[in-house]
Amino acid sequence: MELVALRTFQAVVEEGGILAASRKLNTVQSNVTNRIQRLEQELGAELFFRKGRGMELAPSGRVLLDYARQMLQLERQTSAAVRQVGESTGELRVGSMETFAALHLPAAMKAVRAAHPGLELRVQTSTSASLAEMVLEHKLDCAFVAGPVMHAELRFDELVVEELVQVSAPGTNPVSQPLIVFREGCAYRTRALSWQRASGNAMADAMEFGTLEGILGCVAVGLGWTLMPRRVVEQSVHFSGLVIETLPEEFARVPTGMIRLRSALPMAALETLAGAVRTAN
């Protein structure tokens, strides 16, 4: 079973079809089709159901997908481990909450680039829940999320404790305003909803935004209130138009750190990355 066939199979699944996979892999559609057909012949199983121009994973395909991701992850980590003995080249895929990316990631990534100059760095931001799924699916080497994280397959290393504060506009009353938060899966959203219930704030539908400054900008003009790390608010361009209120410790303290697969091979760059965050805090 060739790794190129597994990469092609994974691309077809993740991109949703032959054409999109061929574009991602920078090859022609016939190459993708032939690799999938040879893989099916080798395994003696149908990996996809063909429905017109669409493709749907067959039960055998769902089983292979999990193993393919693990095998490709192991191949990539093995190559990286060997390269780190010499040139320290390869790729490091890092996930991060948007707030962590704004506060901590630039300096930490600078430290990684200085220590591992041949390493190609890729960063993706999302919610803590989504990032954990991407690590479990071998799509990320590590991710910075709000904790604590309790999962048998994930290792969580606490690096910093963020202080959440209540944020609103001057002259407004958060009790009567809607909550403005990140989308479902954000750990801060969960804390905010818990605080909303505990403090007697109105349980109106939450307004969801995808960006940090989008949330704080709307709060600054009086559209609602939110919970956000104190340091994020203090660094925001909207800071002068915001009111910060402290929270009880059980709502305010959020351990934040790096998650990675327990089964993953050690990577020196990950230790450099975690160390840079610890040093800065």
mmCIF file of N, CA, C and O in Angstrom, residues 3 7 69-93 119 138 141 263-268 270:
data_model
loop_
_atom_site.group_PDB
_atom_site.id
_atom_site.type_symbol
_atom_site.label_atom_id
_atom_site.label_comp_id
_atom_site.label_asym_id
_atom_site.label_seq_id
_atom_site.Cartn_x
_atom_site.Cartn_y
_atom_site.Cartn_z
ATOM 1 N N LEU A 3 1.994 5.203 0.146
ATOM 2 C CA LEU A 3 1.555 6.390 0.878
ATOM 3 C C LEU A 3 0.891 7.400 -0.050
ATOM 4 O O LEU A 3 -0.045 8.094 0.351
ATOM 5 N N ARG A 7 -2.592 9.297 0.589
ATOM 6 C CA ARG A 7 -2.750 10.762 0.531
ATOM 7 C C ARG A 7 -3.850 11.137 -0.454
ATOM 8 O O ARG A 7 -4.639 12.060 -0.205
ATOM 9 N N ARG A 69 -5.155 8.280 8.106
ATOM 10 C CA ARG A 69 -4.721 9.475 8.824
ATOM 11 C C ARG A 69 -3.605 9.148 9.812
ATOM 12 O O ARG A 69 -2.629 9.884 9.939
ATOM 13 N N GLN A 70 -3.749 8.019 10.503
ATOM 14 C CA GLN A 70 -2.712 7.623 11.452
ATOM 15 C C GLN A 70 -1.409 7.288 10.742
ATOM 16 O O GLN A 70 -0.324 7.684 11.193
ATOM 17 N N MET A 71 -1.494 6.572 9.634
ATOM 18 C CA MET A 71 -0.298 6.178 8.901
ATOM 19 C C MET A 71 0.412 7.386 8.302
ATOM 20 O O MET A 71 1.645 7.493 8.345
ATOM 21 N N LEU A 72 -0.343 8.315 7.755
ATOM 22 C CA LEU A 72 0.255 9.514 7.172
ATOM 23 C C LEU A 72 0.844 10.410 8.253
ATOM 24 O O LEU A 72 1.888 11.043 8.044
ATOM 25 N N GLN A 73 0.178 10.475 9.390
ATOM 26 C CA GLN A 73 0.718 11.247 10.507
ATOM 27 C C GLN A 73 2.028 10.634 10.987
ATOM 28 O O GLN A 73 3.009 11.332 11.248
ATOM 29 N N LEU A 74 2.064 9.317 11.110
ATOM 30 C CA LEU A 74 3.276 8.635 11.552
ATOM 31 C C LEU A 74 4.407 8.823 10.542
ATOM 32 O O LEU A 74 5.561 9.050 10.929
ATOM 33 N N GLU A 75 4.070 8.747 9.257
ATOM 34 C CA GLU A 75 5.091 8.963 8.217
ATOM 35 C C GLU A 75 5.654 10.367 8.298
ATOM 36 O O GLU A 75 6.874 10.586 8.205
ATOM 37 N N ARG A 76 4.764 11.352 8.502
ATOM 38 C CA ARG A 76 5.216 12.733 8.570
ATOM 39 C C ARG A 76 6.062 12.978 9.816
ATOM 40 O O ARG A 76 7.096 13.642 9.774
ATOM 41 N N GLN A 77 5.636 12.408 10.944
ATOM 42 C CA GLN A 77 6.387 12.589 12.183
ATOM 43 C C GLN A 77 7.725 11.878 12.132
ATOM 44 O O GLN A 77 8.725 12.383 12.653
ATOM 45 N N THR A 78 7.756 10.707 11.502
ATOM 46 C CA THR A 78 9.021 9.989 11.371
ATOM 47 C C THR A 78 10.007 10.794 10.540
ATOM 48 O O THR A 78 11.183 10.929 10.906
ATOM 49 N N SER A 79 9.540 11.327 9.429
ATOM 50 C CA SER A 79 10.406 12.153 8.579
ATOM 51 C C SER A 79 10.900 13.377 9.337
ATOM 52 O O SER A 79 12.071 13.746 9.266
ATOM 53 N N ALA A 80 9.980 13.999 10.102
ATOM 54 C CA ALA A 80 10.359 15.195 10.856
ATOM 55 C C ALA A 80 11.392 14.858 11.924
ATOM 56 O O ALA A 80 12.358 15.598 12.137
ATOM 57 N N ALA A 81 11.205 13.712 12.604
ATOM 58 C CA ALA A 81 12.139 13.324 13.657
ATOM 59 C C ALA A 81 13.529 13.077 13.092
ATOM 60 O O ALA A 81 14.547 13.461 13.683
ATOM 61 N N VAL A 82 13.605 12.428 11.925
ATOM 62 C CA VAL A 82 14.900 12.174 11.294
ATOM 63 C C VAL A 82 15.535 13.480 10.846
ATOM 64 O O VAL A 82 16.734 13.721 11.042
ATOM 65 N N ARG A 83 14.704 14.370 10.261
ATOM 66 C CA ARG A 83 15.257 15.639 9.773
ATOM 67 C C ARG A 83 15.747 16.513 10.912
ATOM 68 O O ARG A 83 16.715 17.263 10.758
ATOM 69 N N GLN A 84 15.102 16.428 12.066
ATOM 70 C CA GLN A 84 15.489 17.280 13.187
ATOM 71 C C GLN A 84 16.884 16.962 13.696
ATOM 72 O O GLN A 84 17.515 17.784 14.355
ATOM 73 N N VAL A 85 17.377 15.762 13.385
ATOM 74 C CA VAL A 85 18.750 15.429 13.753
ATOM 75 C C VAL A 85 19.725 16.290 12.964
ATOM 76 O O VAL A 85 20.813 16.613 13.418
ATOM 77 N N GLY A 86 19.306 16.663 11.754
ATOM 78 C CA GLY A 86 20.191 17.450 10.911
ATOM 79 C C GLY A 86 19.658 18.833 10.615
ATOM 80 O O GLY A 86 19.799 19.757 11.408
ATOM 81 N N GLU A 87 18.920 18.952 9.502
ATOM 82 C CA GLU A 87 18.510 20.257 8.993
ATOM 83 C C GLU A 87 17.342 20.874 9.765
ATOM 84 O O GLU A 87 17.123 22.071 9.687
ATOM 85 N N SER A 88 16.557 20.073 10.488
ATOM 86 C CA SER A 88 15.360 20.553 11.177
ATOM 87 C C SER A 88 14.383 21.199 10.202
ATOM 88 O O SER A 88 13.917 22.319 10.382
ATOM 89 N N THR A 89 14.101 20.464 9.124
ATOM 90 C CA THR A 89 13.151 20.951 8.129
ATOM 91 C C THR A 89 11.864 20.153 8.216
ATOM 92 O O THR A 89 11.764 19.171 8.941
ATOM 93 N N GLY A 90 10.881 20.573 7.454
ATOM 94 C CA GLY A 90 9.595 19.886 7.471
ATOM 95 C C GLY A 90 8.471 20.876 7.694
ATOM 96 O O GLY A 90 8.597 22.058 7.361
ATOM 97 N N GLU A 91 7.391 20.399 8.251
ATOM 98 C CA GLU A 91 6.198 21.223 8.442
ATOM 99 C C GLU A 91 5.662 21.031 9.855
ATOM 100 O O GLU A 91 5.628 19.924 10.370
ATOM 101 N N LEU A 92 5.250 22.124 10.466
ATOM 102 C CA LEU A 92 4.621 22.087 11.787
ATOM 103 C C LEU A 92 3.259 22.752 11.669
ATOM 104 O O LEU A 92 3.155 23.930 11.323
ATOM 105 N N ARG A 93 2.206 21.981 11.968
ATOM 106 C CA ARG A 93 0.834 22.489 11.843
ATOM 107 C C ARG A 93 0.295 22.792 13.229
ATOM 108 O O ARG A 93 0.123 21.893 14.050
ATOM 109 N N LEU A 119 12.004 24.924 9.265
ATOM 110 C CA LEU A 119 10.667 24.383 9.485
ATOM 111 C C LEU A 119 9.610 25.286 8.860
ATOM 112 O O LEU A 119 9.628 26.498 9.057
ATOM 113 N N HIS A 138 -5.510 13.960 13.288
ATOM 114 C CA HIS A 138 -4.162 14.063 12.718
ATOM 115 C C HIS A 138 -4.049 15.185 11.683
ATOM 116 O O HIS A 138 -3.171 15.155 10.818
ATOM 117 N N ASP A 141 -0.596 19.138 14.407
ATOM 118 C CA ASP A 141 0.394 18.529 15.295
ATOM 119 C C ASP A 141 0.133 18.911 16.747
ATOM 120 O O ASP A 141 0.438 18.147 17.665
ATOM 121 N N SER A 263 0.041 9.537 21.571
ATOM 122 C CA SER A 263 0.755 8.527 20.785
ATOM 123 C C SER A 263 1.755 9.137 19.807
ATOM 124 O O SER A 263 2.496 8.401 19.146
ATOM 125 N N ALA A 264 1.785 10.473 19.692
ATOM 126 C CA ALA A 264 2.655 11.116 18.698
ATOM 127 C C ALA A 264 4.117 11.021 19.096
ATOM 128 O O ALA A 264 4.464 11.005 20.281
ATOM 129 N N LEU A 265 4.977 10.955 18.079
ATOM 130 C CA LEU A 265 6.407 10.965 18.330
ATOM 131 C C LEU A 265 6.830 12.334 18.858
ATOM 132 O O LEU A 265 6.231 13.359 18.495
ATOM 133 N N PRO A 266 7.844 12.398 19.711
ATOM 134 C CA PRO A 266 8.326 13.694 20.210
ATOM 135 C C PRO A 266 8.820 14.577 19.061
ATOM 136 O O PRO A 266 9.424 14.090 18.116
ATOM 137 N N MET A 267 8.526 15.862 19.157
ATOM 138 C CA MET A 267 9.009 16.828 18.167
ATOM 139 C C MET A 267 9.662 17.986 18.913
ATOM 140 O O MET A 267 9.031 18.624 19.758
ATOM 141 N N ALA A 268 10.923 18.233 18.592
ATOM 142 C CA ALA A 268 11.659 19.283 19.292
ATOM 143 C C ALA A 268 10.993 20.638 19.124
ATOM 144 O O ALA A 268 10.991 21.461 20.043
ATOM 145 N N LEU A 270 7.872 21.357 18.998
ATOM 146 C CA LEU A 270 6.749 21.526 19.919
ATOM 147 C C LEU A 270 7.236 21.931 21.305
ATOM 148 O O LEU A 270 6.602 22.747 21.981
#
